[in-house]
PDB file of N, CA, C and O in Angstrom:
ATOM      1  N   UNK A   1      16.673  10.927  19.952  1.00  0.00           N
ATOM      2  CA  UNK A   1      17.712   9.939  19.386  1.00  0.00           C
ATOM      3  C   UNK A   1      17.631   9.499  18.014  1.00  0.00           C
ATOM      4  O   UNK A   1      17.879   9.388  17.106  1.00  0.00           O
ATOM      5  N   UNK A   2      16.733   8.046  18.646  1.00  0.00           N
ATOM      6  CA  UNK A   2      16.332   7.249  17.023  1.00  0.00           C
ATOM      7  C   UNK A   2      14.770   7.414  16.922  1.00  0.00           C
ATOM      8  O   UNK A   2      14.423   6.319  16.885  1.00  0.00           O
ATOM      9  N   UNK A   3      15.162   8.425  16.388  1.00  0.00           N
ATOM     10  CA  UNK A   3      13.514   9.352  15.526  1.00  0.00           C
ATOM     11  C   UNK A   3      12.691   8.013  14.491  1.00  0.00           C
ATOM     12  O   UNK A   3      11.996   7.303  14.199  1.00  0.00           O
ATOM     13  N   UNK A   4      14.113   7.343  13.566  1.00  0.00           N
ATOM     14  CA  UNK A   4      13.910   6.503  12.687  1.00  0.00           C
ATOM     15  C   UNK A   4      13.145   5.174  13.110  1.00  0.00           C
ATOM     16  O   UNK A   4      12.197   4.743  12.981  1.00  0.00           O
ATOM     17  N   UNK A   5      13.080   4.446  14.636  1.00  0.00           N
ATOM     18  CA  UNK A   5      12.623   3.437  15.310  1.00  0.00           C
ATOM     19  C   UNK A   5      11.347   4.375  15.982  1.00  0.00           C
ATOM     20  O   UNK A   5      11.185   3.521  17.259  1.00  0.00           O
ATOM     21  N   UNK A   6      10.877   5.027  15.789  1.00  0.00           N
ATOM     22  CA  UNK A   6       9.892   5.330  16.550  1.00  0.00           C
ATOM     23  C   UNK A   6       8.458   4.625  17.351  1.00  0.00           C
ATOM     24  O   UNK A   6       8.433   4.860  18.439  1.00  0.00           O
ATOM     25  N   UNK A   7       7.810   3.887  15.962  1.00  0.00           N
ATOM     26  CA  UNK A   7       6.673   3.021  16.647  1.00  0.00           C
ATOM     27  C   UNK A   7       7.119   1.301  15.771  1.00  0.00           C
ATOM     28  O   UNK A   7       6.707   1.821  14.362  1.00  0.00           O
ATOM     29  N   UNK A   8       7.714   0.389  16.289  1.00  0.00           N
ATOM     30  CA  UNK A   8       8.064  -0.253  15.468  1.00  0.00           C
ATOM     31  C   UNK A   8       6.693  -0.821  14.917  1.00  0.00           C
ATOM     32  O   UNK A   8       6.564  -2.268  13.348  1.00  0.00           O
ATOM     33  N   UNK A   9       5.602  -1.156  15.527  1.00  0.00           N
ATOM     34  CA  UNK A   9       4.600  -1.826  15.424  1.00  0.00           C
ATOM     35  C   UNK A   9       3.937  -1.583  14.664  1.00  0.00           C
ATOM     36  O   UNK A   9       3.158  -1.681  13.493  1.00  0.00           O
ATOM     37  N   UNK A  10       4.287   0.036  13.944  1.00  0.00           N
ATOM     38  CA  UNK A  10       3.532   0.952  13.319  1.00  0.00           C
ATOM     39  C   UNK A  10       3.457   0.239  11.537  1.00  0.00           C
ATOM     40  O   UNK A  10       2.691   0.218  10.678  1.00  0.00           O
ATOM     41  N   UNK A  11       5.532   0.128  11.794  1.00  0.00           N
ATOM     42  CA  UNK A  11       6.022  -0.026  10.139  1.00  0.00           C
ATOM     43  C   UNK A  11       6.138  -1.449  10.332  1.00  0.00           C
ATOM     44  O   UNK A  11       5.645  -1.634   8.981  1.00  0.00           O
ATOM     45  N   UNK A  12       5.719  -2.423  10.776  1.00  0.00           N
ATOM     46  CA  UNK A  12       5.304  -4.221  10.582  1.00  0.00           C
ATOM     47  C   UNK A  12       4.026  -3.786   9.788  1.00  0.00           C
ATOM     48  O   UNK A  12       3.503  -4.781   9.152  1.00  0.00           O
ATOM     49  N   UNK A  13       2.889  -3.209  10.712  1.00  0.00           N
ATOM     50  CA  UNK A  13       1.592  -2.691   9.834  1.00  0.00           C
ATOM     51  C   UNK A  13       1.783  -2.510   8.727  1.00  0.00           C
ATOM     52  O   UNK A  13       1.376  -3.213   7.417  1.00  0.00           O
ATOM     53  N   UNK A  14       2.197  -1.472   8.377  1.00  0.00           N
ATOM     54  CA  UNK A  14       1.987  -1.168   6.611  1.00  0.00           C
ATOM     55  C   UNK A  14       3.261  -1.623   5.885  1.00  0.00           C
ATOM     56  O   UNK A  14       2.660  -2.134   4.766  1.00  0.00           O
ATOM     57  N   UNK A  15       4.091  -2.675   6.376  1.00  0.00           N
ATOM     58  CA  UNK A  15       4.764  -3.666   5.977  1.00  0.00           C
ATOM     59  C   UNK A  15       3.994  -4.531   4.957  1.00  0.00           C
ATOM     60  O   UNK A  15       3.953  -5.714   4.470  1.00  0.00           O
ATOM     61  N   UNK A  16       3.315  -5.382   6.058  1.00  0.00           N
ATOM     62  CA  UNK A  16       2.381  -6.159   6.118  1.00  0.00           C
ATOM     63  C   UNK A  16       1.651  -5.907   4.816  1.00  0.00           C
ATOM     64  O   UNK A  16       0.783  -6.590   4.396  1.00  0.00           O
ATOM     65  N   UNK A  17       0.516  -4.993   4.841  1.00  0.00           N
ATOM     66  CA  UNK A  17      -0.100  -3.848   4.064  1.00  0.00           C
ATOM     67  C   UNK A  17       0.489  -3.987   2.755  1.00  0.00           C
ATOM     68  O   UNK A  17       0.549  -4.996   1.615  1.00  0.00           O
ATOM     69  N   UNK A  18       1.579  -4.133   2.587  1.00  0.00           N
ATOM     70  CA  UNK A  18       2.074  -4.145   1.387  1.00  0.00           C
ATOM     71  C   UNK A  18       2.431  -5.371   0.244  1.00  0.00           C
ATOM     72  O   UNK A  18       2.406  -5.580  -0.406  1.00  0.00           O
ATOM     73  N   UNK A  19       3.388  -5.883   1.526  1.00  0.00           N
ATOM     74  CA  UNK A  19       3.764  -7.741   1.572  1.00  0.00           C
ATOM     75  C   UNK A  19       2.106  -8.218   0.651  1.00  0.00           C
ATOM     76  O   UNK A  19       2.327  -8.680  -0.156  1.00  0.00           O
ATOM     77  N   UNK A  20       1.609  -7.628   1.129  1.00  0.00           N
ATOM     78  CA  UNK A  20      -0.225  -8.458   0.768  1.00  0.00           C
ATOM     79  C   UNK A  20      -0.232  -7.526  -0.691  1.00  0.00           C
ATOM     80  O   UNK A  20      -1.287  -8.343  -1.221  1.00  0.00           O
ATOM     81  N   UNK A  21      -0.213  -6.698  -0.823  1.00  0.00           N
ATOM     82  CA  UNK A  21      -0.279  -5.408  -2.097  1.00  0.00           C
ATOM     83  C   UNK A  21       0.575  -6.365  -3.282  1.00  0.00           C
ATOM     84  O   UNK A  21      -0.540  -6.964  -3.946  1.00  0.00           O
ATOM     85  N   UNK A  22       1.430  -6.581  -2.635  1.00  0.00           N
ATOM     86  CA  UNK A  22       2.361  -7.491  -3.902  1.00  0.00           C
ATOM     87  C   UNK A  22       1.960  -8.672  -4.033  1.00  0.00           C
ATOM     88  O   UNK A  22       2.432  -9.141  -5.199  1.00  0.00           O
ATOM     89  N   UNK A  23       1.710  -9.511  -3.300  1.00  0.00           N
ATOM     90  CA  UNK A  23       1.023 -10.975  -3.046  1.00  0.00           C
ATOM     91  C   UNK A  23       0.003 -10.568  -4.231  1.00  0.00           C
ATOM     92  O   UNK A  23       0.058 -11.696  -4.870  1.00  0.00           O
ATOM     93  N   UNK A  24      -1.576  -9.849  -4.057  1.00  0.00           N
ATOM     94  CA  UNK A  24      -2.208  -9.803  -5.030  1.00  0.00           C
ATOM     95  C   UNK A  24      -2.077  -9.378  -6.305  1.00  0.00           C
ATOM     96  O   UNK A  24      -2.540  -9.964  -7.369  1.00  0.00           O
ATOM     97  N   UNK A  25      -0.874  -8.364  -6.644  1.00  0.00           N
ATOM     98  CA  UNK A  25      -0.390  -8.381  -7.490  1.00  0.00           C
ATOM     99  C   UNK A  25      -0.247  -9.198  -8.460  1.00  0.00           C
ATOM    100  O   UNK A  25      -0.207  -9.380  -9.347  1.00  0.00           O
ATOM    101  N   UNK A  26       0.951 -10.297  -7.903  1.00  0.00           N
ATOM    102  CA  UNK A  26       1.335 -11.314  -8.718  1.00  0.00           C
ATOM    103  C   UNK A  26       0.950 -12.621  -8.891  1.00  0.00           C
ATOM    104  O   UNK A  26       0.659 -13.013 -10.347  1.00  0.00           O
ATOM    105  N   UNK A  27      -0.527 -12.865  -8.165  1.00  0.00           N
ATOM    106  CA  UNK A  27      -1.728 -13.792  -8.194  1.00  0.00           C
ATOM    107  C   UNK A  27      -2.403 -12.910  -8.940  1.00  0.00           C
ATOM    108  O   UNK A  27      -3.805 -13.356  -9.525  1.00  0.00           O
ATOM    109  N   UNK A  28      -2.408 -11.496  -9.706  1.00  0.00           N
ATOM    110  CA  UNK A  28      -3.382 -10.793 -10.519  1.00  0.00           C
ATOM    111  C   UNK A  28      -4.580 -10.557  -9.769  1.00  0.00           C
ATOM    112  O   UNK A  28      -5.619 -11.437 -10.883  1.00  0.00           O
ATOM    113  N   UNK A  29      -5.071 -10.432  -8.674  1.00  0.00           N
ATOM    114  CA  UNK A  29      -5.852 -10.690  -8.229  1.00  0.00           C
ATOM    115  C   UNK A  29      -5.651  -9.102  -7.900  1.00  0.00           C
ATOM    116  O   UNK A  29      -5.929  -8.559  -6.678  1.00  0.00           O
ATOM    117  N   UNK A  30      -7.119  -8.825  -9.087  1.00  0.00           N
ATOM    118  CA  UNK A  30      -7.331  -7.010  -8.673  1.00  0.00           C
ATOM    119  C   UNK A  30      -7.980  -6.814  -8.384  1.00  0.00           C
ATOM    120  O   UNK A  30      -7.860  -5.427  -7.340  1.00  0.00           O
ATOM    121  N   UNK A  31      -9.379  -7.401  -7.344  1.00  0.00           N
ATOM    122  CA  UNK A  31     -10.125  -6.414  -6.731  1.00  0.00           C
ATOM    123  C   UNK A  31      -9.340  -6.477  -5.678  1.00  0.00           C
ATOM    124  O   UNK A  31      -9.162  -5.504  -4.605  1.00  0.00           O
ATOM    125  N   UNK A  32      -8.714  -7.670  -4.790  1.00  0.00           N
ATOM    126  CA  UNK A  32      -7.990  -8.427  -3.971  1.00  0.00           C
ATOM    127  C   UNK A  32      -6.669  -6.646  -3.475  1.00  0.00           C
ATOM    128  O   UNK A  32      -6.339  -6.445  -2.526  1.00  0.00           O
ATOM    129  N   UNK A  33      -5.986  -6.387  -5.141  1.00  0.00           N
ATOM    130  CA  UNK A  33      -5.228  -5.844  -4.688  1.00  0.00           C
ATOM    131  C   UNK A  33      -5.510  -4.068  -4.784  1.00  0.00           C
ATOM    132  O   UNK A  33      -5.115  -3.311  -3.531  1.00  0.00           O
ATOM    133  N   UNK A  34      -6.483  -3.843  -5.236  1.00  0.00           N
ATOM    134  CA  UNK A  34      -7.616  -2.449  -5.242  1.00  0.00           C
ATOM    135  C   UNK A  34      -7.679  -2.563  -3.444  1.00  0.00           C
ATOM    136  O   UNK A  34      -7.335  -1.193  -3.269  1.00  0.00           O
ATOM    137  N   UNK A  35      -7.964  -3.280  -2.655  1.00  0.00           N
ATOM    138  CA  UNK A  35      -8.889  -3.135  -1.242  1.00  0.00           C
ATOM    139  C   UNK A  35      -7.537  -2.914  -0.718  1.00  0.00           C
ATOM    140  O   UNK A  35      -7.087  -2.034   0.327  1.00  0.00           O
ATOM    141  N   UNK A  36      -5.434  -3.468  -1.356  1.00  0.00           N
ATOM    142  CA  UNK A  36      -5.121  -3.763  -0.522  1.00  0.00           C
ATOM    143  C   UNK A  36      -4.654  -1.876  -0.533  1.00  0.00           C
ATOM    144  O   UNK A  36      -4.160  -1.633   0.774  1.00  0.00           O
ATOM    145  N   UNK A  37      -5.105  -1.660  -1.773  1.00  0.00           N
ATOM    146  CA  UNK A  37      -3.958  -0.102  -1.895  1.00  0.00           C
ATOM    147  C   UNK A  37      -5.131   1.227  -0.892  1.00  0.00           C
ATOM    148  O   UNK A  37      -4.700   2.019  -0.575  1.00  0.00           O
ATOM    149  N   UNK A  38      -6.280   0.679  -0.719  1.00  0.00           N
ATOM    150  CA  UNK A  38      -6.877   1.452  -0.096  1.00  0.00           C
ATOM    151  C   UNK A  38      -6.601   1.531   1.229  1.00  0.00           C
ATOM    152  O   UNK A  38      -6.598   2.119   2.082  1.00  0.00           O
ATOM    153  N   UNK A  39      -6.610   0.040   2.121  1.00  0.00           N
ATOM    154  CA  UNK A  39      -5.890   0.005   3.100  1.00  0.00           C
ATOM    155  C   UNK A  39      -5.046   0.320   3.860  1.00  0.00           C
ATOM    156  O   UNK A  39      -4.730   1.047   4.241  1.00  0.00           O
ATOM    157  N   UNK A  40      -4.237   0.697   2.639  1.00  0.00           N
ATOM    158  CA  UNK A  40      -2.467   1.241   2.743  1.00  0.00           C
ATOM    159  C   UNK A  40      -2.782   3.020   3.029  1.00  0.00           C
ATOM    160  O   UNK A  40      -1.921   3.303   3.918  1.00  0.00           O
ATOM    161  N   UNK A  41      -3.266   2.851   2.259  1.00  0.00           N
ATOM    162  CA  UNK A  41      -4.075   4.782   2.074  1.00  0.00           C
ATOM    163  C   UNK A  41      -4.456   5.197   3.380  1.00  0.00           C
ATOM    164  O   UNK A  41      -4.246   6.060   4.184  1.00  0.00           O
ATOM    165  N   UNK A  42      -5.277   4.617   3.894  1.00  0.00           N
ATOM    166  CA  UNK A  42      -6.565   4.527   4.790  1.00  0.00           C
ATOM    167  C   UNK A  42      -5.479   5.023   6.418  1.00  0.00           C
ATOM    168  O   UNK A  42      -5.349   5.629   7.089  1.00  0.00           O
ATOM    169  N   UNK A  43      -4.427   3.532   6.542  1.00  0.00           N
ATOM    170  CA  UNK A  43      -3.558   3.038   7.361  1.00  0.00           C
ATOM    171  C   UNK A  43      -2.406   4.365   7.581  1.00  0.00           C
ATOM    172  O   UNK A  43      -2.006   4.623   9.041  1.00  0.00           O
ATOM    173  N   UNK A  44      -2.274   5.166   6.597  1.00  0.00           N
ATOM    174  CA  UNK A  44      -1.624   5.724   6.444  1.00  0.00           C
ATOM    175  C   UNK A  44      -1.981   6.616   6.983  1.00  0.00           C
ATOM    176  O   UNK A  44      -0.807   7.789   7.495  1.00  0.00           O
ATOM    177  N   UNK A  45      -2.382   7.539   6.302  1.00  0.00           N
ATOM    178  CA  UNK A  45      -3.233   8.657   6.691  1.00  0.00           C
ATOM    179  C   UNK A  45      -3.342   8.631   8.166  1.00  0.00           C
ATOM    180  O   UNK A  45      -3.732   9.685   9.230  1.00  0.00           O
ATOM    181  N   UNK A  46      -4.533   7.759   8.350  1.00  0.00           N
ATOM    182  CA  UNK A  46      -4.166   7.176  10.249  1.00  0.00           C
ATOM    183  C   UNK A  46      -2.937   7.670  11.008  1.00  0.00           C
ATOM    184  O   UNK A  46      -2.708   8.191  12.440  1.00  0.00           O
ATOM    185  N   UNK A  47      -1.958   6.856  11.204  1.00  0.00           N
ATOM    186  CA  UNK A  47      -1.095   6.719  12.055  1.00  0.00           C
ATOM    187  C   UNK A  47      -0.060   7.950  11.497  1.00  0.00           C
ATOM    188  O   UNK A  47       0.333   8.249  12.326  1.00  0.00           O
ATOM    189  N   UNK A  48      -1.017   8.787  10.307  1.00  0.00           N
ATOM    190  CA  UNK A  48       0.544  10.432  10.182  1.00  0.00           C
ATOM    191  C   UNK A  48      -0.391  11.454  11.201  1.00  0.00           C
ATOM    192  O   UNK A  48      -0.237  11.926  11.681  1.00  0.00           O
ATOM    193  N   UNK A  49      -1.520  11.022  11.041  1.00  0.00           N
ATOM    194  CA  UNK A  49      -2.822  11.766  12.074  1.00  0.00           C
ATOM    195  C   UNK A  49      -2.311  11.338  13.238  1.00  0.00           C
ATOM    196  O   UNK A  49      -2.669  12.257  14.192  1.00  0.00           O
ATOM    197  N   UNK A  50      -1.566   9.990  13.886  1.00  0.00           N
ATOM    198  CA  UNK A  50      -1.820   9.934  15.422  1.00  0.00           C
ATOM    199  C   UNK A  50       0.131  10.327  15.341  1.00  0.00           C
ATOM    200  O   UNK A  50      -0.211   9.994  16.838  1.00  0.00           O
ATOM    201  N   UNK A  51       0.829  10.586  14.861  1.00  0.00           N
ATOM    202  CA  UNK A  51       1.903  10.855  14.820  1.00  0.00           C
ATOM    203  C   UNK A  51       2.568   9.964  15.036  1.00  0.00           C
ATOM    204  O   UNK A  51       3.600   9.995  16.277  1.00  0.00           O
ATOM    205  N   UNK A  52       2.709   8.385  14.781  1.00  0.00           N
ATOM    206  CA  UNK A  52       3.429   6.899  15.182  1.00  0.00           C
ATOM    207  C   UNK A  52       4.162   6.848  13.852  1.00  0.00           C
ATOM    208  O   UNK A  52       5.257   6.219  14.394  1.00  0.00           O
ATOM    209  N   UNK A  53       4.729   7.658  13.227  1.00  0.00           N
ATOM    210  CA  UNK A  53       5.771   7.425  12.339  1.00  0.00           C
ATOM    211  C   UNK A  53       6.494   8.862  12.459  1.00  0.00           C
ATOM    212  O   UNK A  53       6.296  10.044  12.082  1.00  0.00           O
ATOM    213  N   UNK A  54       7.959   9.331  12.459  1.00  0.00           N
ATOM    214  CA  UNK A  54       9.189   9.708  11.940  1.00  0.00           C
ATOM    215  C   UNK A  54       8.362  10.702  10.241  1.00  0.00           C
ATOM    216  O   UNK A  54       8.003   9.790  10.033  1.00  0.00           O
ATOM    217  N   UNK A  55       9.714  11.704   9.940  1.00  0.00           N
ATOM    218  CA  UNK A  55       8.990  12.491   9.254  1.00  0.00           C
ATOM    219  C   UNK A  55       9.420  11.489   8.177  1.00  0.00           C
ATOM    220  O   UNK A  55       8.941  11.381   6.863  1.00  0.00           O
ATOM    221  N   UNK A  56      10.280  11.057   8.547  1.00  0.00           N
ATOM    222  CA  UNK A  56      11.541  10.139   7.108  1.00  0.00           C
ATOM    223  C   UNK A  56      10.535   8.621   6.966  1.00  0.00           C
ATOM    224  O   UNK A  56      11.180   8.349   5.880  1.00  0.00           O
ATOM    225  N   UNK A  57       9.967   8.250   7.927  1.00  0.00           N
ATOM    226  CA  UNK A  57       8.965   6.941   8.171  1.00  0.00           C
ATOM    227  C   UNK A  57       7.900   7.105   6.841  1.00  0.00           C
ATOM    228  O   UNK A  57       7.873   6.608   5.930  1.00  0.00           O
ATOM    229  N   UNK A  58       7.379   8.869   7.571  1.00  0.00           N
ATOM    230  CA  UNK A  58       6.224   9.037   6.496  1.00  0.00           C
ATOM    231  C   UNK A  58       6.419   9.612   5.460  1.00  0.00           C
ATOM    232  O   UNK A  58       5.770   8.649   3.727  1.00  0.00           O
ATOM    233  N   UNK A  59       7.544  10.239   5.007  1.00  0.00           N
ATOM    234  CA  UNK A  59       8.205  10.555   3.738  1.00  0.00           C
ATOM    235  C   UNK A  59       8.296   9.316   2.768  1.00  0.00           C
ATOM    236  O   UNK A  59       7.756   9.315   2.196  1.00  0.00           O
ATOM    237  N   UNK A  60       8.900   8.106   3.389  1.00  0.00           N
ATOM    238  CA  UNK A  60       9.332   6.845   2.531  1.00  0.00           C
ATOM    239  C   UNK A  60       7.651   6.045   2.357  1.00  0.00           C
ATOM    240  O   UNK A  60       7.492   5.715   1.411  1.00  0.00           O
ATOM    241  N   UNK A  61       6.972   6.851   3.055  1.00  0.00           N
ATOM    242  CA  UNK A  61       5.843   5.496   2.895  1.00  0.00           C
ATOM    243  C   UNK A  61       5.003   6.194   2.101  1.00  0.00           C
ATOM    244  O   UNK A  61       4.373   5.550   1.070  1.00  0.00           O
ATOM    245  N   UNK A  62       5.327   7.089   2.029  1.00  0.00           N
ATOM    246  CA  UNK A  62       4.243   8.435   0.826  1.00  0.00           C
ATOM    247  C   UNK A  62       4.289   8.154  -0.458  1.00  0.00           C
ATOM    248  O   UNK A  62       3.831   7.904  -1.468  1.00  0.00           O
ATOM    249  N   UNK A  63       6.251   7.813  -0.692  1.00  0.00           N
ATOM    250  CA  UNK A  63       6.775   7.525  -2.069  1.00  0.00           C
ATOM    251  C   UNK A  63       6.268   6.342  -2.426  1.00  0.00           C
ATOM    252  O   UNK A  63       5.309   6.579  -3.527  1.00  0.00           O
ATOM    253  N   UNK A  64       5.479   5.095  -1.439  1.00  0.00           N
ATOM    254  CA  UNK A  64       5.592   4.016  -2.158  1.00  0.00           C
ATOM    255  C   UNK A  64       3.676   4.007  -2.377  1.00  0.00           C
ATOM    256  O   UNK A  64       4.004   3.092  -3.542  1.00  0.00           O
ATOM    257  N   UNK A  65       3.426   5.573  -1.505  1.00  0.00           N
ATOM    258  CA  UNK A  65       1.866   4.983  -1.888  1.00  0.00           C
ATOM    259  C   UNK A  65       1.648   5.226  -2.780  1.00  0.00           C
ATOM    260  O   UNK A  65       1.468   4.630  -4.040  1.00  0.00           O
ATOM    261  N   UNK A  66       2.166   6.842  -3.384  1.00  0.00           N
ATOM    262  CA  UNK A  66       2.092   7.413  -4.502  1.00  0.00           C
ATOM    263  C   UNK A  66       2.451   6.820  -5.317  1.00  0.00           C
ATOM    264  O   UNK A  66       2.273   6.299  -6.395  1.00  0.00           O
ATOM    265  N   UNK A  67       3.606   5.264  -5.554  1.00  0.00           N
ATOM    266  CA  UNK A  67       4.623   4.769  -6.294  1.00  0.00           C
ATOM    267  C   UNK A  67       3.438   3.729  -7.026  1.00  0.00           C
ATOM    268  O   UNK A  67       2.917   2.808  -7.992  1.00  0.00           O
ATOM    269  N   UNK A  68       2.630   3.225  -5.956  1.00  0.00           N
ATOM    270  CA  UNK A  68       1.749   1.585  -6.189  1.00  0.00           C
ATOM    271  C   UNK A  68       0.795   2.530  -6.838  1.00  0.00           C
ATOM    272  O   UNK A  68      -0.108   2.198  -8.164  1.00  0.00           O
ATOM    273  N   UNK A  69       0.118   3.617  -6.411  1.00  0.00           N
ATOM    274  CA  UNK A  69      -1.088   4.524  -7.713  1.00  0.00           C
ATOM    275  C   UNK A  69      -1.045   4.735  -8.525  1.00  0.00           C
ATOM    276  O   UNK A  69      -1.741   4.806  -9.298  1.00  0.00           O
ATOM    277  N   UNK A  70       0.649   5.004  -9.311  1.00  0.00           N
ATOM    278  CA  UNK A  70       0.077   5.649 -10.372  1.00  0.00           C
ATOM    279  C   UNK A  70      -0.026   3.858 -11.601  1.00  0.00           C
ATOM    280  O   UNK A  70      -0.162   3.919 -11.813  1.00  0.00           O
ATOM    281  N   UNK A  71       1.003   2.503 -10.790  1.00  0.00           N
ATOM    282  CA  UNK A  71       0.537   1.477 -11.153  1.00  0.00           C
ATOM    283  C   UNK A  71      -0.376   0.753 -11.222  1.00  0.00           C
ATOM    284  O   UNK A  71      -0.738   0.441 -12.734  1.00  0.00           O
ATOM    285  N   UNK A  72      -1.482   1.008 -10.870  1.00  0.00           N
ATOM    286  CA  UNK A  72      -2.277   0.459 -10.098  1.00  0.00           C
ATOM    287  C   UNK A  72      -3.762   1.948 -10.169  1.00  0.00           C
ATOM    288  O   UNK A  72      -4.695   0.738 -10.645  1.00  0.00           O
ATOM    289  N   UNK A  73      -2.994   2.097 -11.449  1.00  0.00           N
ATOM    290  CA  UNK A  73      -4.295   3.678 -11.568  1.00  0.00           C
ATOM    291  C   UNK A  73      -4.943   2.398 -12.650  1.00  0.00           C
ATOM    292  O   UNK A  73      -6.414   3.084 -12.748  1.00  0.00           O
ATOM    293  N   UNK A  74      -5.103   2.307 -13.555  1.00  0.00           N
ATOM    294  CA  UNK A  74      -5.475   1.155 -14.463  1.00  0.00           C
ATOM    295  C   UNK A  74      -6.113  -0.096 -14.373  1.00  0.00           C
ATOM    296  O   UNK A  74      -6.339  -0.924 -14.980  1.00  0.00           O
ATOM    297  N   UNK A  75      -5.635  -0.707 -13.047  1.00  0.00           N
ATOM    298  CA  UNK A  75      -5.966  -2.202 -12.641  1.00  0.00           C
ATOM    299  C   UNK A  75      -6.730  -2.829 -12.748  1.00  0.00           C
ATOM    300  O   UNK A  75      -7.550  -2.810 -10.705  1.00  0.00           O
ATOM    301  N   UNK A  76      -7.837  -2.850 -13.055  1.00  0.00           N
ATOM    302  CA  UNK A  76      -8.783  -3.494 -13.054  1.00  0.00           C
ATOM    303  C   UNK A  76      -9.638  -4.542 -13.380  1.00  0.00           C
ATOM    304  O   UNK A  76      -9.120  -4.077 -15.096  1.00  0.00           O
ATOM    305  N   UNK A  77     -11.059  -4.838 -13.505  1.00  0.00           N
ATOM    306  CA  UNK A  77     -11.957  -5.881 -14.355  1.00  0.00           C
ATOM    307  C   UNK A  77     -12.243  -5.247 -15.020  1.00  0.00           C
ATOM    308  O   UNK A  77     -13.313  -5.422 -15.981  1.00  0.00           O
ATOM    309  N   UNK A  78     -12.013  -3.844 -14.834  1.00  0.00           N
ATOM    310  CA  UNK A  78     -13.209  -3.065 -16.514  1.00  0.00           C
ATOM    311  C   UNK A  78     -13.291  -3.311 -18.079  1.00  0.00           C
ATOM    312  O   UNK A  78     -13.133  -3.122 -18.208  1.00  0.00           O
ATOM    313  N   UNK A  79     -11.435  -3.296 -17.696  1.00  0.00           N
ATOM    314  CA  UNK A  79     -10.736  -3.080 -18.755  1.00  0.00           C
ATOM    315  C   UNK A  79      -9.936  -4.399 -19.428  1.00  0.00           C
ATOM    316  O   UNK A  79      -9.536  -4.671 -20.783  1.00  0.00           O
ATOM    317  N   UNK A  80     -10.352  -5.861 -19.381  1.00  0.00           N
ATOM    318  CA  UNK A  80     -10.261  -6.737 -19.504  1.00  0.00           C
ATOM    319  C   UNK A  80     -11.467  -7.718 -20.015  1.00  0.00           C
ATOM    320  O   UNK A  80     -12.310  -7.391 -20.261  1.00  0.00           O
ATOM    321  N   UNK A  81     -11.258  -7.945 -21.630  1.00  0.00           N
ATOM    322  CA  UNK A  81     -12.288  -8.161 -22.744  1.00  0.00           C
ATOM    323  C   UNK A  81     -12.205  -9.827 -22.832  1.00  0.00           C
ATOM    324  O   UNK A  81     -11.369 -10.200 -22.263  1.00  0.00           O
ATOM    325  N   UNK A  82     -13.662 -10.015 -23.341  1.00  0.00           N
ATOM    326  CA  UNK A  82     -13.541 -11.620 -22.697  1.00  0.00           C
ATOM    327  C   UNK A  82     -13.012 -11.987 -24.443  1.00  0.00           C
ATOM    328  O   UNK A  82     -12.723 -11.083 -25.500  1.00  0.00           O
ATOM    329  N   UNK A  83     -11.998 -12.740 -24.387  1.00  0.00           N
ATOM    330  CA  UNK A  83     -11.050 -13.126 -25.876  1.00  0.00           C
ATOM    331  C   UNK A  83     -12.070 -14.690 -26.894  1.00  0.00           C
ATOM    332  O   UNK A  83     -11.810 -14.945 -27.058  1.00  0.00           O
ATOM    333  N   UNK A  84     -14.137 -14.712 -26.196  1.00  0.00           N
ATOM    334  CA  UNK A  84     -13.752 -15.692 -27.357  1.00  0.00           C
ATOM    335  C   UNK A  84     -14.820 -15.244 -28.197  1.00  0.00           C
ATOM    336  O   UNK A  84     -15.227 -14.021 -28.299  1.00  0.00           O
TER     337      UNK A  84
END
């Protein structure tokens, strides 16, 4: 009946990772942001394999993941040049 509320703990975990990712982006912590993105991708694949998310949740979080992958494609210290 309420498939959207399949596993509230799983959703909280993914939301925590997304909040951490946003915080790291705002503070310009590039390495920590990339690590949080990898953690989000890994956790989402684990939860999908374990069938812990409903179809609606899975598609929603997959679109969020793809959006962040696009934003963070060249987000690293390698592109940073010294200004002196």
